[in-house]
Coordinates of C-alpha atoms in Angstrom, one line a residue:
Chain A
X36 CA 0.2 0.1 -0.2
X37 CA 2.7 2.1 0.3
X38 CA 3.6 1.8 -2.9
X39 CA 0.3 2.3 -4.5
X40 CA 0.2 6.1 -2.0
X41 CA 3.6 6.7 -3.2
X42 CA 2.8 6.8 -6.6
X43 CA 0.0 9.0 -6.3
X44 CA 2.0 11.4 -5.0
X45 CA 4.6 10.9 -8.1
X46 CA 1.4 11.2 -10.5
X47 CA 0.5 14.7 -8.1
X48 CA 3.8 16.2 -8.1
X49 CA 4.2 15.7 -12.4
X50 CA 0.5 17.0 -12.1
X51 CA 1.7 19.9 -10.4
X52 CA 4.4 20.3 -12.6
X53 CA 2.8 20.3 -15.9
X54 CA 0.5 23.6 -14.2
X55 CA 4.2 25.1 -13.7
X56 CA 5.3 24.2 -17.2
X57 CA 2.4 25.7 -19.0
X58 CA 1.7 29.2 -16.6
X59 CA -0.7 30.9 -19.6
X60 CA -3.1 28.4 -19.2
X61 CA -2.5 27.5 -15.7
X62 CA -3.0 31.1 -14.8
X63 CA -6.3 31.8 -16.9
X64 CA -7.7 28.2 -15.6
X65 CA -7.1 30.2 -12.0
X66 CA -9.4 33.3 -12.7
X67 CA -12.4 32.5 -12.3
X68 CA -12.1 30.8 -9.3
X69 CA -10.1 33.3 -7.7
X70 CA -12.7 36.0 -8.8
X71 CA -15.4 33.9 -7.6
X72 CA -13.6 33.1 -4.5
X73 CA -11.9 36.4 -3.7
X74 CA -16.0 37.4 -3.9
X75 CA -17.0 34.8 -1.6
X76 CA -14.3 36.4 0.7
X77 CA -15.9 39.4 0.6
X78 CA -19.3 38.0 1.7
X79 CA -18.6 35.5 3.9
X80 CA -16.4 39.2 5.6
X81 CA -19.6 40.8 5.4
X82 CA -21.8 38.3 6.9
X83 CA -19.1 37.7 9.7
X84 CA -19.4 41.5 9.8
X85 CA -22.9 41.1 10.4
X86 CA -22.7 38.6 13.0
X87 CA -19.9 40.9 15.2
X88 CA -22.1 43.7 15.1
X89 CA -25.4 42.5 16.6
X90 CA -23.1 40.4 18.7
X91 CA -22.0 44.0 19.4
X92 CA -25.7 45.3 20.0
X93 CA -26.9 42.0 22.3
X94 CA -23.4 42.7 24.4
X95 CA -24.2 46.9 24.6
X96 CA -27.9 46.1 25.9
X97 CA -27.6 42.6 27.0
X98 CA -29.9 39.8 25.3
X99 CA -32.9 40.6 26.7
X100 CA -33.0 44.2 27.2
X101 CA -34.8 46.8 25.5
X102 CA -34.5 50.7 25.7
X103 CA -37.4 53.2 24.6
X104 CA -36.7 56.9 24.1
X105 CA -38.3 59.8 24.0
X106 CA -39.6 60.5 20.4
X107 CA -40.6 59.3 17.8
X108 CA -38.9 58.9 14.1
X109 CA -36.7 56.9 12.6
X110 CA -33.3 56.0 14.6
X111 CA -30.8 54.0 13.3
X112 CA -29.2 52.7 16.6
X113 CA -29.5 53.0 20.0
X114 CA -28.6 56.5 21.5
X115 CA -28.2 57.5 18.0
X116 CA -30.4 60.3 18.6
X117 CA -32.2 61.1 21.7
X118 CA -35.5 62.1 20.7
X119 CA -36.8 65.7 20.2
X120 CA -38.8 66.6 23.0
X121 CA -39.3 65.2 26.7
X122 CA -42.3 63.0 25.8
X123 CA -41.5 60.1 28.7
X124 CA -42.5 60.8 32.0
X125 CA -41.8 59.3 35.5
X126 CA -45.3 58.7 34.8
X127 CA -45.2 56.4 32.4
X128 CA -42.5 54.2 34.5
X129 CA -45.3 53.8 36.7
X130 CA -47.6 52.8 33.7
X131 CA -45.6 50.3 32.6
X132 CA -44.2 48.7 36.5
X133 CA -47.5 48.5 37.3
X134 CA -49.4 46.8 33.8
X135 CA -46.1 44.6 33.4
X136 CA -44.2 43.4 36.5
X137 CA -44.8 40.0 36.0
X138 CA -43.1 40.0 32.8
X139 CA -40.1 42.7 32.6
X140 CA -38.6 44.5 35.0
X141 CA -38.9 48.9 34.2
X142 CA -36.1 51.6 35.4
X143 CA -35.6 54.8 33.6
X144 CA -32.3 56.4 33.4
X145 CA -30.7 60.0 32.9
X146 CA -27.0 60.2 32.0
X147 CA -24.6 63.4 31.0
X148 CA -20.9 62.9 29.9
X149 CA -18.5 65.0 31.2
X150 CA -19.8 66.2 34.1
X151 CA -16.7 66.8 36.8
X152 CA -16.3 64.9 40.6
X153 CA -13.5 66.4 43.1
X154 CA -12.9 64.3 46.5
X155 CA -10.2 66.4 48.4
X156 CA -7.9 67.8 45.3
X157 CA -9.1 65.1 43.0
X158 CA -11.0 66.3 39.8
X159 CA -11.9 64.0 37.5
X160 CA -14.4 63.7 34.4
X161 CA -17.0 61.2 34.1
X162 CA -20.5 59.7 32.6
X163 CA -23.2 60.8 35.3
X164 CA -25.8 58.0 35.5
X165 CA -29.3 58.7 37.8
X166 CA -30.7 56.1 38.2
X167 CA -33.8 54.4 40.1
X168 CA -33.2 51.7 42.0
X169 CA -34.4 48.7 39.6
X170 CA -31.3 49.7 37.0
X171 CA -28.9 47.1 38.8
X172 CA -30.9 44.5 37.4
X173 CA -31.7 45.3 34.5
X174 CA -28.5 46.4 33.6
X175 CA -27.1 43.3 35.1
X176 CA -24.6 45.5 36.7
X177 CA -23.7 44.3 40.6
X178 CA -22.3 46.4 43.5
X179 CA -18.9 45.3 44.2
X180 CA -18.9 46.1 47.6
X181 CA -20.8 49.0 49.9
X182 CA -24.3 49.3 49.8
X183 CA -27.0 49.4 46.2
X184 CA -29.5 52.5 46.5
X185 CA -32.6 51.2 47.3
X186 CA -36.0 52.8 47.4
X187 CA -35.0 55.5 50.6
X188 CA -32.9 56.8 48.6
X189 CA -34.9 57.8 46.1
X190 CA -37.7 59.1 48.6
X191 CA -35.7 60.9 50.5
X192 CA -33.4 62.8 47.3
X193 CA -30.4 61.5 49.3
X194 CA -26.8 62.9 47.8
X195 CA -25.7 59.1 47.7
X196 CA -24.0 57.2 44.9
X197 CA -21.9 54.5 43.3
X198 CA -19.2 54.9 41.7
X199 CA -17.0 53.2 38.8
X200 CA -13.5 51.4 39.8
X201 CA -12.3 53.5 37.5
X202 CA -13.3 57.2 39.3
X203 CA -12.5 55.3 42.4
X204 CA -9.0 55.0 41.3
X205 CA -8.8 58.6 39.1
X206 CA -9.8 60.7 42.7
X207 CA -8.2 58.2 44.5
X208 CA -10.2 56.7 47.2
X209 CA -9.8 53.5 45.9
X210 CA -8.3 51.9 48.5
X211 CA -11.3 53.1 50.9
X212 CA -13.9 54.9 49.6
X213 CA -17.3 53.7 51.1
X214 CA -18.1 56.9 53.5
X215 CA -16.2 59.8 51.2
X216 CA -17.7 62.6 50.7
X217 CA -16.9 63.6 46.6
X218 CA -18.8 66.7 44.9
X219 CA -19.9 66.1 41.5
X220 CA -21.0 69.0 40.1
X221 CA -20.2 70.4 43.1
X222 CA -23.1 69.7 44.7
X223 CA -21.7 67.2 47.9
X224 CA -22.5 63.2 47.8
X225 CA -21.6 60.4 49.5
X226 CA -19.5 57.2 48.4
X227 CA -22.8 54.4 48.9
X228 CA -20.9 51.7 47.1
X229 CA -18.2 50.4 44.3
X230 CA -20.0 49.1 41.5
X231 CA -18.8 45.9 39.9
X232 CA -15.4 46.3 37.1
X233 CA -17.0 45.7 33.7
X234 CA -13.9 46.6 32.0
X235 CA -13.9 47.8 28.0
X236 CA -17.5 47.5 25.9
X237 CA -16.5 46.3 22.5
X238 CA -17.0 49.6 21.4
X239 CA -13.7 50.6 23.1
X240 CA -15.8 52.9 26.0
X241 CA -14.1 52.2 29.7
X242 CA -17.5 51.1 31.7
X243 CA -15.7 51.5 35.2
X244 CA -16.0 55.5 34.2
X245 CA -19.5 56.1 35.9
X246 CA -21.0 57.4 38.7
X247 CA -24.4 56.8 39.8
X248 CA -26.8 58.8 41.9
X249 CA -30.5 58.1 42.5
X250 CA -32.8 59.1 39.7
X251 CA -34.8 61.8 42.2
X252 CA -31.1 63.3 43.5
X253 CA -29.4 63.0 39.8
X254 CA -32.9 64.8 38.2
X255 CA -33.3 68.0 40.8
X256 CA -30.0 69.0 41.5
X257 CA -27.7 67.8 38.5
X258 CA -29.9 67.3 34.9
X259 CA -32.3 69.7 36.2
X260 CA -34.7 67.7 34.6
X261 CA -38.8 66.9 35.1
X262 CA -38.6 64.4 32.4
X263 CA -36.2 61.1 30.8
X264 CA -34.3 60.1 28.0
X265 CA -34.9 56.8 28.2
X266 CA -36.1 54.1 30.0
X267 CA -34.6 50.4 30.0
X268 CA -36.5 47.2 30.9
X269 CA -35.2 43.8 30.8
X270 CA -37.3 40.7 30.3
X271 CA -37.8 38.1 32.8
X272 CA -36.9 34.6 31.2
X273 CA -39.5 32.5 30.1
X274 CA -41.4 35.5 28.3
X275 CA -40.8 36.7 24.6
X276 CA -39.3 39.7 24.4
X277 CA -41.5 40.4 21.2
X278 CA -44.6 40.4 23.4
X279 CA -43.0 42.4 25.6
X280 CA -42.3 44.8 23.4
X281 CA -45.5 45.1 21.6
X282 CA -47.0 45.2 24.7
X283 CA -45.0 48.2 26.0
X284 CA -46.0 49.9 23.2
X285 CA -49.8 49.5 23.0
X286 CA -49.6 50.7 27.2
X287 CA -47.6 53.6 26.3
X288 CA -49.7 54.6 23.2
X289 CA -52.5 54.2 25.5
X290 CA -51.0 56.3 28.2
X291 CA -50.3 58.7 25.6
X292 CA -53.5 59.0 24.1
X293 CA -52.3 58.0 20.7
X294 CA -54.9 57.0 18.2
X295 CA -54.5 54.7 15.4
X296 CA -52.7 55.5 12.2
X297 CA -51.2 58.8 14.7
X298 CA -47.4 58.9 14.9
X299 CA -46.1 57.8 17.9
X300 CA -43.6 60.0 20.5
X301 CA -41.4 57.3 21.9
X302 CA -39.3 54.4 20.1
X303 CA -38.5 51.0 21.4
X304 CA -35.3 49.3 20.9
X305 CA -34.3 45.6 21.5
X306 CA -31.3 43.8 20.5
X307 CA -33.7 41.5 18.3
X308 CA -34.8 43.8 16.4
X309 CA -31.9 45.9 15.9
X310 CA -30.1 42.8 14.7
X311 CA -32.9 42.0 12.4
X312 CA -32.9 46.1 10.9
X313 CA -29.1 45.2 10.3
X314 CA -29.8 42.2 9.2
X315 CA -32.0 43.9 6.3
X316 CA -29.6 46.7 5.9
X317 CA -27.2 44.1 4.7
X318 CA -29.1 41.3 3.1
X319 CA -29.1 43.0 -0.3
X320 CA -25.6 43.5 -0.9
X321 CA -24.6 39.9 0.9
X322 CA -27.5 38.0 -2.2
X323 CA -25.9 40.2 -4.5
X324 CA -22.0 39.2 -3.4
X325 CA -23.1 35.1 -3.1
X326 CA -24.8 35.3 -6.5
X327 CA -21.9 36.6 -8.1
X328 CA -19.7 34.5 -6.6
X329 CA -21.5 31.5 -7.4
X330 CA -21.9 33.0 -11.2
X331 CA -18.5 33.4 -11.2
X332 CA -17.1 30.4 -9.8
X333 CA -19.7 28.6 -12.8
X334 CA -18.1 30.8 -15.7
X335 CA -14.6 30.1 -13.9
X336 CA -15.0 26.3 -14.2
X337 CA -16.2 25.7 -17.2
X338 CA -13.3 28.2 -18.3
X339 CA -11.5 26.2 -16.3
X340 CA -13.0 22.8 -19.0
X341 CA -12.5 23.8 -22.1
X342 CA -8.8 25.1 -21.2
X343 CA -8.4 21.4 -19.7
X344 CA -9.6 19.9 -22.9
X345 CA -7.8 22.3 -25.1
X346 CA -4.8 21.2 -23.2
X347 CA -5.9 17.5 -23.5
X348 CA -6.3 17.7 -27.7
X349 CA -2.8 19.3 -27.6
X350 CA -1.4 16.4 -25.4
X351 CA -3.1 13.7 -26.8
X352 CA 1.2 12.4 -28.1
X353 CA 1.9 13.1 -24.5
X354 CA -0.9 11.3 -23.7
X355 CA -0.2 8.0 -26.0
X356 CA 3.5 7.9 -24.5
X357 CA 3.0 7.8 -21.3
X358 CA 0.5 5.0 -22.1
X359 CA 3.2 3.4 -23.5
X360 CA 5.6 3.8 -20.3
X361 CA 3.4 2.0 -18.6
X362 CA 0.1 4.6 -17.4
X363 CA -3.0 3.0 -16.4
X364 CA -5.8 4.8 -18.5
X365 CA -7.0 5.7 -14.0
X366 CA -3.3 7.0 -13.9
X367 CA -3.8 8.8 -16.8
X368 CA -8.3 10.4 -15.3
X369 CA -6.1 10.8 -11.9
X370 CA -3.5 13.3 -13.7
X371 CA -5.7 15.9 -15.4
X372 CA -8.1 15.7 -12.2
X373 CA -5.1 16.6 -10.1
X374 CA -3.8 19.6 -12.8
X375 CA -8.3 20.2 -12.7
X376 CA -8.2 20.7 -8.7
X377 CA -4.8 21.9 -8.0
X378 CA -5.2 24.9 -10.5
X379 CA -8.5 25.3 -8.6
X380 CA -7.2 25.5 -5.3
X381 CA -4.4 27.7 -6.7
X382 CA -7.0 30.0 -7.6
X383 CA -8.8 29.9 -3.7
X384 CA -6.0 31.2 -2.6
X385 CA -4.9 33.7 -5.2
X386 CA -8.9 34.8 -4.4
X387 CA -8.4 34.7 -0.9
X388 CA -5.7 37.0 -1.0
X389 CA -7.6 39.6 -3.8
X390 CA -10.7 38.6 -0.8
X391 CA -8.6 41.1 1.5
X392 CA -9.8 44.2 -1.5
X393 CA -13.6 44.2 -1.1
X394 CA -12.3 43.5 2.6
X395 CA -10.6 46.6 3.2
X396 CA -12.2 48.8 0.2
X397 CA -16.1 48.5 0.7
X398 CA -16.0 49.7 4.7
X399 CA -14.4 52.9 3.3
X400 CA -17.1 52.9 0.5
X401 CA -20.0 52.1 2.7
X402 CA -19.0 52.8 6.2
X403 CA -22.3 51.4 7.2
X404 CA -21.3 47.8 5.9
X405 CA -19.4 45.9 8.7
X406 CA -16.9 43.5 7.0
X407 CA -14.8 41.8 9.4
X408 CA -12.6 38.5 8.5
X409 CA -13.4 35.4 8.7
X410 CA -11.7 31.8 9.1
X411 CA -14.5 30.3 7.0
X412 CA -14.2 31.6 4.4
X413 CA -10.5 29.1 4.0
X414 CA -13.3 26.2 4.5
X415 CA -15.5 27.3 2.1
X416 CA -13.2 28.7 -0.6
X417 CA -11.6 25.2 -0.3
X418 CA -14.2 23.2 -0.8
X419 CA -16.3 25.2 -3.2
X420 CA -13.1 25.0 -5.1
X421 CA -11.7 21.7 -4.7
X422 CA -15.4 20.8 -5.6
X423 CA -15.2 23.6 -8.7
X424 CA -11.9 21.8 -9.3
X425 CA -13.3 18.2 -9.8
X426 CA -17.1 18.7 -11.1
X427 CA -15.2 20.6 -14.1
X428 CA -12.3 18.5 -14.8
X429 CA -14.2 15.6 -14.9
X430 CA -14.9 15.2 -18.0
X431 CA -11.6 16.6 -19.7
X432 CA -9.8 13.4 -17.3
X433 CA -12.4 11.6 -19.1
X434 CA -11.4 12.3 -22.4
X435 CA -7.7 11.8 -21.6
X436 CA -8.2 8.7 -20.1
X437 CA -10.9 7.1 -22.9
X438 CA -7.7 7.6 -25.4
X439 CA -6.2 4.0 -26.5
X440 CA -2.3 3.7 -26.9
X441 CA -2.8 3.4 -30.0
X442 CA -5.2 6.2 -30.7
X443 CA -2.6 8.6 -28.7
X444 CA 0.2 7.7 -30.4
X445 CA -1.1 7.8 -34.2
Chain B
X287 CA 10.3 -16.1 -24.3
X288 CA 8.3 -14.8 -27.1
X289 CA 5.5 -16.2 -28.9
X290 CA 3.0 -15.7 -31.0
X291 CA 0.2 -18.3 -32.0
X292 CA -2.1 -17.7 -35.2
X293 CA -2.1 -14.0 -34.5
X294 CA -5.3 -12.4 -36.4
X295 CA -6.2 -8.8 -36.7
X296 CA -9.2 -6.9 -38.2
X297 CA -10.4 -4.0 -38.2
X298 CA -14.2 -2.8 -37.7
X299 CA -14.6 0.4 -39.0
X300 CA -18.2 1.5 -39.7
X301 CA -19.2 -1.6 -40.5
X302 CA -16.2 -2.5 -43.0
X303 CA -14.1 -5.2 -42.0
X304 CA -10.6 -4.5 -43.1
X305 CA -8.1 -7.6 -42.3
X306 CA -4.3 -6.3 -41.6
X307 CA -2.8 -9.7 -40.3
X308 CA -4.2 -12.9 -40.9
X309 CA -2.0 -15.4 -38.8
X310 CA 1.1 -14.7 -37.8
X311 CA 3.5 -17.4 -35.8
X312 CA 7.2 -17.1 -34.9
X313 CA 9.1 -17.4 -32.2
X314 CA 11.3 -15.0 -30.0
X315 CA 13.9 -16.1 -27.4
X316 CA 15.6 -14.7 -24.7
X317 CA 18.5 -12.9 -25.4
X318 CA 17.4 -12.8 -29.3
X319 CA 18.4 -9.6 -31.7
X320 CA 15.5 -9.8 -34.0
X321 CA 14.4 -7.9 -37.2
X322 CA 10.6 -7.2 -38.0
X323 CA 10.9 -6.6 -41.9
X324 CA 8.4 -5.0 -43.4
X325 CA 7.2 -2.5 -46.3
X326 CA 4.9 0.3 -45.3
X327 CA 1.2 -0.8 -45.1
X328 CA 1.6 -4.8 -44.6
X329 CA 0.3 -4.8 -41.1
X330 CA 3.8 -4.2 -39.5
X331 CA 3.0 -1.2 -37.0
X332 CA 0.0 -3.5 -36.2
X333 CA 1.9 -6.3 -35.7
X334 CA 4.5 -4.1 -33.0
X335 CA 0.9 -2.6 -31.4
X336 CA 0.2 -5.9 -30.7
X337 CA 3.9 -7.1 -29.6
X338 CA 3.9 -3.8 -27.1
X339 CA 0.5 -4.5 -25.8
X340 CA -0.7 -1.3 -27.2
X341 CA -3.4 -3.3 -29.0
X342 CA -4.6 -7.0 -28.6
X343 CA -5.0 -9.4 -31.5
X344 CA -8.6 -10.0 -32.6
X345 CA -8.2 -14.1 -32.1
X346 CA -5.0 -15.7 -31.3
X347 CA -2.5 -16.2 -28.6
X348 CA 0.8 -14.2 -27.7
X349 CA 2.9 -15.8 -24.8
X350 CA 5.0 -13.7 -23.1
X351 CA 7.2 -16.2 -20.8
X352 CA 4.4 -18.8 -21.2
X353 CA 1.4 -16.4 -19.9
X354 CA -1.1 -15.6 -22.8
X355 CA -1.7 -11.4 -22.5
X356 CA -4.5 -11.4 -24.7
X357 CA -6.2 -12.7 -21.3
X358 CA -5.2 -9.6 -19.2
X359 CA -7.1 -6.4 -19.1
X360 CA -6.0 -2.7 -19.6
X361 CA -4.7 -1.9 -16.4
X362 CA -2.7 -5.9 -16.1
X363 CA -1.2 -4.4 -19.5
X364 CA -0.1 -1.6 -18.3
X365 CA 1.2 -3.1 -15.1
X366 CA 3.3 -5.3 -18.3
X367 CA 4.7 -2.2 -20.5
X368 CA 5.3 -0.5 -16.9
X369 CA 7.9 -3.8 -16.9
X370 CA 8.5 -6.0 -18.4
X371 CA 9.3 -4.1 -22.5
X372 CA 10.7 -0.2 -23.7
X373 CA 10.0 1.4 -26.2
X374 CA 12.0 3.1 -28.7
X375 CA 9.8 5.4 -31.7
X376 CA 10.5 6.6 -34.5
X377 CA 9.5 10.7 -33.6
X378 CA 11.8 9.8 -30.3
X379 CA 8.2 10.7 -28.2
X380 CA 9.6 12.9 -25.6
X381 CA 8.4 14.9 -23.4
X382 CA 9.7 18.4 -24.5
X383 CA 8.5 20.6 -21.6
X384 CA 10.4 18.4 -18.9
X385 CA 14.6 17.4 -19.0
X386 CA 16.5 15.2 -20.8
X387 CA 16.7 13.3 -16.9
X388 CA 12.8 13.6 -16.0
X389 CA 12.5 11.7 -20.0
X390 CA 14.3 9.0 -18.8
X391 CA 12.4 8.8 -15.0
X392 CA 9.3 9.5 -16.6
X393 CA 8.5 5.4 -16.8
X394 CA 9.1 4.7 -13.0
X395 CA 6.5 8.1 -12.8
X396 CA 4.2 5.1 -13.0
X397 CA 5.8 1.8 -11.3
X398 CA 4.8 0.2 -8.7
X399 CA 7.6 1.0 -6.3
X400 CA 9.9 3.8 -7.2
X401 CA 13.4 2.3 -6.6
X402 CA 16.2 4.0 -5.0
X403 CA 18.8 4.7 -7.1
X404 CA 16.7 5.7 -9.7
X405 CA 18.7 9.0 -10.1
X406 CA 21.5 7.0 -10.2
X407 CA 20.8 4.7 -13.4
X408 CA 18.9 7.1 -15.1
X409 CA 22.5 8.9 -15.4
X410 CA 24.0 5.4 -15.9
X411 CA 22.0 5.1 -18.6
X412 CA 22.4 8.8 -20.2
X413 CA 26.0 8.2 -19.8
X414 CA 25.9 4.7 -21.8
X415 CA 24.1 6.5 -24.7
X416 CA 27.1 9.4 -24.4
X417 CA 24.5 12.0 -22.9
X418 CA 25.9 12.7 -19.3
X419 CA 26.4 16.1 -20.2
X420 CA 23.1 16.7 -21.3
X421 CA 21.1 15.9 -18.3
X422 CA 20.0 19.3 -17.7
X423 CA 18.9 20.3 -21.4
X424 CA 15.3 20.6 -22.9
X425 CA 15.2 17.3 -25.6
X426 CA 14.5 20.7 -27.9
X427 CA 18.4 21.9 -27.3
X428 CA 19.5 18.0 -28.5
X429 CA 19.6 17.2 -32.1
X430 CA 17.5 14.1 -33.8
X431 CA 19.7 11.4 -32.7
X432 CA 20.6 12.7 -29.2
X433 CA 16.9 12.7 -29.1
X434 CA 16.3 8.7 -29.9
X435 CA 19.3 8.2 -27.3
X436 CA 17.9 9.9 -24.9
X437 CA 14.2 7.4 -25.7
X438 CA 17.1 4.6 -25.7
X439 CA 17.7 5.7 -21.9
X440 CA 14.0 6.0 -21.2
X441 CA 13.3 2.4 -23.1
X442 CA 16.1 0.6 -20.3
X443 CA 15.2 2.6 -16.8
X444 CA 12.9 0.3 -16.3
X445 CA 15.7 -2.7 -17.2
X446 CA 12.6 -4.7 -19.2
X447 CA 12.4 -8.0 -20.6
X448 CA 12.2 -6.6 -24.1
X449 CA 13.4 -4.0 -25.8
X450 CA 11.1 -2.6 -28.8
X451 CA 12.3 -0.6 -31.9
X452 CA 9.4 0.8 -34.2
X453 CA 12.1 2.1 -37.3
X454 CA 14.4 3.7 -35.2
X455 CA 16.7 5.0 -37.5
X456 CA 13.4 6.6 -39.9
X457 CA 13.5 10.1 -39.0
X458 CA 18.0 9.9 -38.6
X459 CA 20.5 10.5 -41.0
X460 CA 22.9 8.3 -41.8
X461 CA 25.9 8.6 -39.3
X462 CA 23.3 9.4 -36.3
X463 CA 21.8 6.0 -37.6
X464 CA 25.3 4.4 -37.2
X465 CA 25.5 5.5 -33.4
X466 CA 21.6 4.5 -32.7
X467 CA 23.1 0.8 -34.2
X468 CA 26.0 0.6 -31.7
X469 CA 24.1 0.4 -29.0
X470 CA 21.6 -1.6 -30.1
X471 CA 24.3 -4.2 -30.6
X472 CA 26.5 -3.4 -27.0
X473 CA 22.8 -3.5 -25.2
X474 CA 22.5 -6.4 -27.2
X475 CA 25.9 -7.9 -26.0
X476 CA 24.3 -7.6 -22.7
X477 CA 21.6 -10.0 -23.1
X478 CA 19.0 -8.1 -23.3
X479 CA 16.1 -9.3 -26.5
X480 CA 15.4 -6.4 -29.0
X481 CA 13.4 -6.6 -31.8
X482 CA 13.5 -3.7 -34.5
X483 CA 10.9 -3.5 -37.6
X484 CA 12.4 -1.6 -40.2
X485 CA 12.1 -1.1 -44.0
X486 CA 16.2 -0.7 -44.6
X487 CA 17.7 -4.0 -45.1
X488 CA 21.0 -3.4 -43.7
X489 CA 19.6 -1.6 -40.0
X490 CA 17.5 -5.5 -40.4
X491 CA 21.3 -6.8 -41.2
X492 CA 22.7 -6.1 -37.6
X493 CA 20.3 -8.2 -35.9
X494 CA 20.7 -12.4 -35.5
X495 CA 17.2 -12.8 -37.6
X496 CA 15.7 -11.6 -39.8
X497 CA 11.4 -12.1 -40.0
X498 CA 10.2 -10.5 -43.5
X499 CA 6.2 -9.9 -44.0
X500 CA 4.5 -10.0 -46.2
X501 CA 0.6 -8.8 -46.5
X502 CA -0.3 -9.8 -43.1
X503 CA 1.5 -13.1 -43.1
X504 CA 4.9 -13.7 -42.1
X505 CA 7.2 -14.7 -45.3
X506 CA 10.0 -16.1 -44.7
X507 CA 12.7 -16.2 -41.1
X508 CA 16.8 -16.4 -41.9
X509 CA 19.5 -16.2 -39.5
X510 CA 21.9 -13.6 -40.1
X511 CA 24.9 -15.6 -39.1

């Protein structure tokens, strides 16, 4: 058996050698596969980019969470526009809680960047969140030390706060933060607890660079607001997110007295909805990409087949000679199939390299298209190019192997 | 070593029968140098193809070392050619895109086992035919006589039982022809069985035995010495 495989290797080596000896033909035969695999690499990259963007959205929002923004209209993605007015009231959150607390947890949030915090000589600019007591549940955020903000803090407009690890470090109170009095916008707050460190999120933001105050205190003293911009919610296990989303929409429409056909003054975003939007936005591009790749592979395969057929008729004397010195019909078949598969796998390698062109270029031309390199394109590329090589190589290889020695030597 | 018994060959094309060989009988002994003399159009190529197992007789037996080759499959015949027969063609039939050395090694591509000393053997053979300094040349850089010498080295690489030559000097000038025939003499001296098919009397005279064909039959058999 060892000798058999040795023989296969020798024939394979000879097939590759034949390709090297006929560079012009080889390049022509490679071209179709190369273009096909280039397109395939691009479109697989696009699909991977879409997946990645959806994963980011999921990670950012939490897979079971949703957001309600003040203001209607078409938001491209979460937080792209914070709504035009203050159409969300605290009363809306109460209404949602009263009707849906069995299915979801709601939390009103206000957020502002670039607020100055101070402790003794140390100053730092950070993001301040005014949050109600359910916010840790909704955002999956635990307390690392101290106590959470509770309903008592909320009711009494307590000047207590929770700080993130980055803030603690920059105010140099990370060794013993609890009970320290810090200034937020020059108003004194007592540090009641430290938030669990979350590190950097997928967008590169430092999640630990924040301070939380009770919602009531924050609205009154920092945001000077009477309405809210956003309500976050988290659907409880066992309930469907799209259903809860529909309920939220129905209840808010009723509360805002919006009649059938009128434009709504709030926007609900859930990760599955955003994922759907991203998929829809890229569907055409993916469809066109896959179709072009398949057409290119087919056309490339047909070109490969025809050049190989030409090569077979040019090499009839060579085939005759090989049959005379002991090649079996099967050896001749294998030799040409190996040429065909090798050439299309070579085309694949070229295609993968060329595939970096759409991967690098498209995001520049169309920034909304998410692109990412995926090793899947290697797997797919190999499978598709080998399939093209075998499928379109069979006919030329058969023709070559069916020549009898005397026909070929004539 | 070789025996043909009542070998007939008829070609069938478009329902038409064309008989070419009408019953050939002869024997070739181990170590013989035999010439088959036949004018063109007398079934010479057909006989050669049958001797070389490139074609099968319609009727009759072809015994090679007491084994009837007419019963073998196409694959078995390929293996037979690979192991036991070396071909020298009138038009040399070298592979133009590879070197002289690779041409000589070509039959080993299809051998069951690749001998370790293949390269040395090829170089030795090229030395023997006087081309030791041309091993990396491409065939088209050589003269006709040199190309035929490469073909002889190729025919011997598998150490075949039978060396079969079809008009080996048919495309060569007289000087090159003489060189080729001298190489055949030397191969014969070393004990290999040789069959040369030719229509030239002076080429045939180099052999020990001449079989003359006429109209698809053996006309005469004569010893030259």
